[in-house]
Amino acid sequence: MKILRRYAGWLHTRWPAGTVEPLPEIAENGLTSIPGVAIVGDLTGIPLLKFAADSGARAVATLFDGASFEPAGDVLEPDGDGGAVLDLVIIGAGVAGIAAALEARRRRLTFRVYESTETFSTLVN
């Protein structure tokens, strides 16, 4: 039982609030009730690398397979506000985010990955 308590402490109770944080509600495929938004990786509640990598790649496939979607292509086009039109924005450069980026590149999507610390920081910490 001691190992289970240590695992639970590592997994949940070391958060700043000291309590279990509620997880967002997501479908089996990672999609949320907000169209075009998927949650993958550690936020799914399963902090395992192989699941993170799989969920990141599957999210891109789910979002773009079968949809009436035309990729922006290799060239970013102005959106009228001086910005660029992206097919995909990935928030977080952990295992799931990088897996999503690799799948997006394979599909020739235009995308950006945003990370607040450093790439793969979840592996380092």
PDB file of C-alpha atoms in Angstrom:
ATOM      1  CA  MET A   1       0.000   0.000   0.000  1.00  0.00           C
ATOM      2  CA  LYS A   2       2.921   2.344   0.605  1.00  0.00           C
ATOM      3  CA  ILE A   3       3.804   2.356  -3.079  1.00  0.00           C
ATOM      4  CA  LEU A   4       0.204   3.255  -3.996  1.00  0.00           C
ATOM      5  CA  ARG A   5       0.229   6.193  -1.566  1.00  0.00           C
ATOM      6  CA  ARG A   6       3.530   7.411  -3.037  1.00  0.00           C
ATOM      7  CA  TYR A   7       2.126   7.096  -6.553  1.00  0.00           C
ATOM      8  CA  ALA A   8      -1.074   8.958  -5.623  1.00  0.00           C
ATOM      9  CA  GLY A   9       1.016  11.673  -3.992  1.00  0.00           C
ATOM     10  CA  TRP A  10       3.168  12.025  -7.082  1.00  0.00           C
ATOM     11  CA  LEU A  11       0.192  11.932  -9.412  1.00  0.00           C
ATOM     12  CA  HIS A  12      -2.290  14.241  -7.688  1.00  0.00           C
ATOM     13  CA  THR A  13      -1.570  15.634  -4.277  1.00  0.00           C
ATOM     14  CA  ARG A  14       1.579  17.592  -5.073  1.00  0.00           C
ATOM     15  CA  TRP A  15      -0.440  20.170  -7.011  1.00  0.00           C
ATOM     16  CA  PRO A  16      -0.269  23.689  -5.548  1.00  0.00           C
ATOM     17  CA  ALA A  17      -3.783  23.397  -4.129  1.00  0.00           C
ATOM     18  CA  GLY A  18      -2.912  20.068  -2.500  1.00  0.00           C
ATOM     19  CA  THR A  19      -6.104  18.475  -3.789  1.00  0.00           C
ATOM     20  CA  VAL A  20      -7.069  16.486  -6.831  1.00  0.00           C
ATOM     21  CA  GLU A  21      -7.687  18.862  -9.716  1.00  0.00           C
ATOM     22  CA  PRO A  22     -10.845  18.203 -11.744  1.00  0.00           C
ATOM     23  CA  LEU A  23     -10.078  17.037 -15.257  1.00  0.00           C
ATOM     24  CA  PRO A  24     -11.893  18.446 -18.286  1.00  0.00           C
ATOM     25  CA  GLU A  25     -14.698  16.373 -19.773  1.00  0.00           C
ATOM     26  CA  ILE A  26     -13.586  14.746 -22.994  1.00  0.00           C
ATOM     27  CA  ALA A  27     -14.848  12.044 -25.329  1.00  0.00           C
ATOM     28  CA  GLU A  28     -12.979   8.788 -25.911  1.00  0.00           C
ATOM     29  CA  ASN A  29     -11.168  10.350 -28.884  1.00  0.00           C
ATOM     30  CA  GLY A  30     -10.056  13.432 -26.913  1.00  0.00           C
ATOM     31  CA  LEU A  31     -12.557  15.853 -28.438  1.00  0.00           C
ATOM     32  CA  THR A  32     -14.299  18.336 -26.171  1.00  0.00           C
ATOM     33  CA  SER A  33     -17.710  19.982 -26.412  1.00  0.00           C
ATOM     34  CA  ILE A  34     -15.962  22.933 -28.078  1.00  0.00           C
ATOM     35  CA  PRO A  35     -15.769  22.256 -31.842  1.00  0.00           C
ATOM     36  CA  GLY A  36     -12.197  21.841 -33.046  1.00  0.00           C
ATOM     37  CA  VAL A  37     -10.687  21.504 -29.557  1.00  0.00           C
ATOM     38  CA  ALA A  38      -9.100  18.255 -28.390  1.00  0.00           C
ATOM     39  CA  ILE A  39      -7.367  17.452 -25.108  1.00  0.00           C
ATOM     40  CA  VAL A  40      -4.494  14.978 -25.136  1.00  0.00           C
ATOM     41  CA  GLY A  41      -1.494  13.874 -23.117  1.00  0.00           C
ATOM     42  CA  ASP A  42      -1.325  14.261 -19.348  1.00  0.00           C
ATOM     43  CA  LEU A  43      -4.578  16.252 -19.289  1.00  0.00           C
ATOM     44  CA  THR A  44      -6.473  13.077 -20.159  1.00  0.00           C
ATOM     45  CA  GLY A  45      -5.586  11.799 -16.695  1.00  0.00           C
ATOM     46  CA  ILE A  46      -3.201   9.093 -17.885  1.00  0.00           C
ATOM     47  CA  PRO A  47       0.382  10.367 -17.547  1.00  0.00           C
ATOM     48  CA  LEU A  48       2.064   7.644 -19.614  1.00  0.00           C
ATOM     49  CA  LEU A  49       4.348   8.435 -22.538  1.00  0.00           C
ATOM     50  CA  LYS A  50       2.952   5.897 -25.000  1.00  0.00           C
ATOM     51  CA  PHE A  51      -0.613   7.092 -24.375  1.00  0.00           C
ATOM     52  CA  ALA A  52       0.471  10.715 -24.697  1.00  0.00           C
ATOM     53  CA  ALA A  53       2.164  10.090 -28.044  1.00  0.00           C
ATOM     54  CA  ASP A  54      -0.796   8.100 -29.332  1.00  0.00           C
ATOM     55  CA  SER A  55      -3.398  10.619 -28.139  1.00  0.00           C
ATOM     56  CA  GLY A  56      -1.547  13.540 -29.759  1.00  0.00           C
ATOM     57  CA  ALA A  57      -1.343  11.894 -33.177  1.00  0.00           C
ATOM     58  CA  ARG A  58      -4.907  10.548 -32.970  1.00  0.00           C
ATOM     59  CA  ALA A  59      -6.292  13.979 -32.092  1.00  0.00           C
ATOM     60  CA  VAL A  60      -4.916  15.444 -35.314  1.00  0.00           C
ATOM     61  CA  ALA A  61      -6.293  12.498 -37.289  1.00  0.00           C
ATOM     62  CA  THR A  62      -9.707  12.846 -35.625  1.00  0.00           C
ATOM     63  CA  LEU A  63      -9.875  16.592 -36.213  1.00  0.00           C
ATOM     64  CA  PHE A  64      -8.893  16.429 -39.874  1.00  0.00           C
ATOM     65  CA  ASP A  65     -10.120  13.048 -41.188  1.00  0.00           C
ATOM     66  CA  GLY A  66     -13.477  13.126 -42.876  1.00  0.00           C
ATOM     67  CA  ALA A  67     -13.953  16.832 -42.223  1.00  0.00           C
ATOM     68  CA  SER A  68     -14.711  19.270 -45.002  1.00  0.00           C
ATOM     69  CA  PHE A  69     -11.289  20.741 -44.498  1.00  0.00           C
ATOM     70  CA  GLU A  70      -8.799  22.123 -46.990  1.00  0.00           C
ATOM     71  CA  PRO A  71      -5.250  22.615 -45.681  1.00  0.00           C
ATOM     72  CA  ALA A  72      -3.780  26.089 -46.071  1.00  0.00           C
ATOM     73  CA  GLY A  73      -0.788  24.500 -47.807  1.00  0.00           C
ATOM     74  CA  ASP A  74       2.883  25.391 -47.593  1.00  0.00           C
ATOM     75  CA  VAL A  75       2.383  29.156 -47.723  1.00  0.00           C
ATOM     76  CA  LEU A  76       0.774  31.027 -44.847  1.00  0.00           C
ATOM     77  CA  GLU A  77      -1.763  33.492 -46.142  1.00  0.00           C
ATOM     78  CA  PRO A  78      -2.611  36.786 -44.443  1.00  0.00           C
ATOM     79  CA  ASP A  79      -5.911  36.682 -42.584  1.00  0.00           C
ATOM     80  CA  GLY A  80      -6.620  40.385 -43.023  1.00  0.00           C
ATOM     81  CA  ASP A  81      -5.358  41.318 -39.557  1.00  0.00           C
ATOM     82  CA  GLY A  82      -1.687  40.982 -40.412  1.00  0.00           C
ATOM     83  CA  GLY A  83      -1.499  37.461 -38.966  1.00  0.00           C
ATOM     84  CA  ALA A  84      -1.325  34.103 -40.645  1.00  0.00           C
ATOM     85  CA  VAL A  85      -3.984  31.491 -41.254  1.00  0.00           C
ATOM     86  CA  LEU A  86      -3.005  28.240 -39.566  1.00  0.00           C
ATOM     87  CA  ASP A  87      -4.635  24.859 -39.918  1.00  0.00           C
ATOM     88  CA  LEU A  88      -3.754  23.896 -36.361  1.00  0.00           C
ATOM     89  CA  VAL A  89      -2.485  25.411 -33.118  1.00  0.00           C
ATOM     90  CA  ILE A  90      -0.879  23.060 -30.603  1.00  0.00           C
ATOM     91  CA  ILE A  91      -0.587  24.265 -27.025  1.00  0.00           C
ATOM     92  CA  GLY A  92       2.100  22.369 -25.168  1.00  0.00           C
ATOM     93  CA  ALA A  93       5.310  20.824 -26.481  1.00  0.00           C
ATOM     94  CA  GLY A  94       5.286  17.713 -24.357  1.00  0.00           C
ATOM     95  CA  VAL A  95       5.152  14.223 -25.797  1.00  0.00           C
ATOM     96  CA  ALA A  96       1.533  14.586 -26.969  1.00  0.00           C
ATOM     97  CA  GLY A  97       2.088  18.033 -28.471  1.00  0.00           C
ATOM     98  CA  ILE A  98       5.149  16.949 -30.423  1.00  0.00           C
ATOM     99  CA  ALA A  99       3.344  13.793 -31.597  1.00  0.00           C
ATOM    100  CA  ALA A 100       0.510  16.036 -32.802  1.00  0.00           C
ATOM    101  CA  ALA A 101       3.038  18.263 -34.580  1.00  0.00           C
ATOM    102  CA  LEU A 102       4.631  15.272 -36.322  1.00  0.00           C
ATOM    103  CA  GLU A 103       1.217  14.068 -37.497  1.00  0.00           C
ATOM    104  CA  ALA A 104       0.352  17.589 -38.673  1.00  0.00           C
ATOM    105  CA  ARG A 105       3.619  17.772 -40.626  1.00  0.00           C
ATOM    106  CA  ARG A 106       2.936  14.362 -42.166  1.00  0.00           C
ATOM    107  CA  ARG A 107      -0.430  15.710 -43.339  1.00  0.00           C
ATOM    108  CA  ARG A 108       1.195  18.892 -44.685  1.00  0.00           C
ATOM    109  CA  LEU A 109      -0.834  21.131 -42.365  1.00  0.00           C
ATOM    110  CA  THR A 110       0.320  24.588 -41.356  1.00  0.00           C
ATOM    111  CA  PHE A 111       0.666  24.717 -37.590  1.00  0.00           C
ATOM    112  CA  ARG A 112       2.453  26.276 -34.645  1.00  0.00           C
ATOM    113  CA  VAL A 113       3.424  24.729 -31.315  1.00  0.00           C
ATOM    114  CA  TYR A 114       3.313  27.011 -28.270  1.00  0.00           C
ATOM    115  CA  GLU A 115       5.069  26.038 -25.033  1.00  0.00           C
ATOM    116  CA  SER A 116       5.443  28.127 -21.878  1.00  0.00           C
ATOM    117  CA  THR A 117       8.666  26.495 -20.692  1.00  0.00           C
ATOM    118  CA  GLU A 118      10.744  24.182 -22.873  1.00  0.00           C
ATOM    119  CA  THR A 119      10.075  21.346 -25.285  1.00  0.00           C
ATOM    120  CA  PHE A 120       9.626  18.021 -23.475  1.00  0.00           C
ATOM    121  CA  SER A 121       9.784  19.738 -20.071  1.00  0.00           C
ATOM    122  CA  THR A 122       7.442  17.066 -18.690  1.00  0.00           C
ATOM    123  CA  LEU A 123      10.174  14.498 -19.331  1.00  0.00           C
ATOM    124  CA  VAL A 124      12.830  16.597 -17.641  1.00  0.00           C
ATOM    125  CA  ASN A 125      10.715  17.354 -14.580  1.00  0.00           C
TER     126      ASN A 125
END
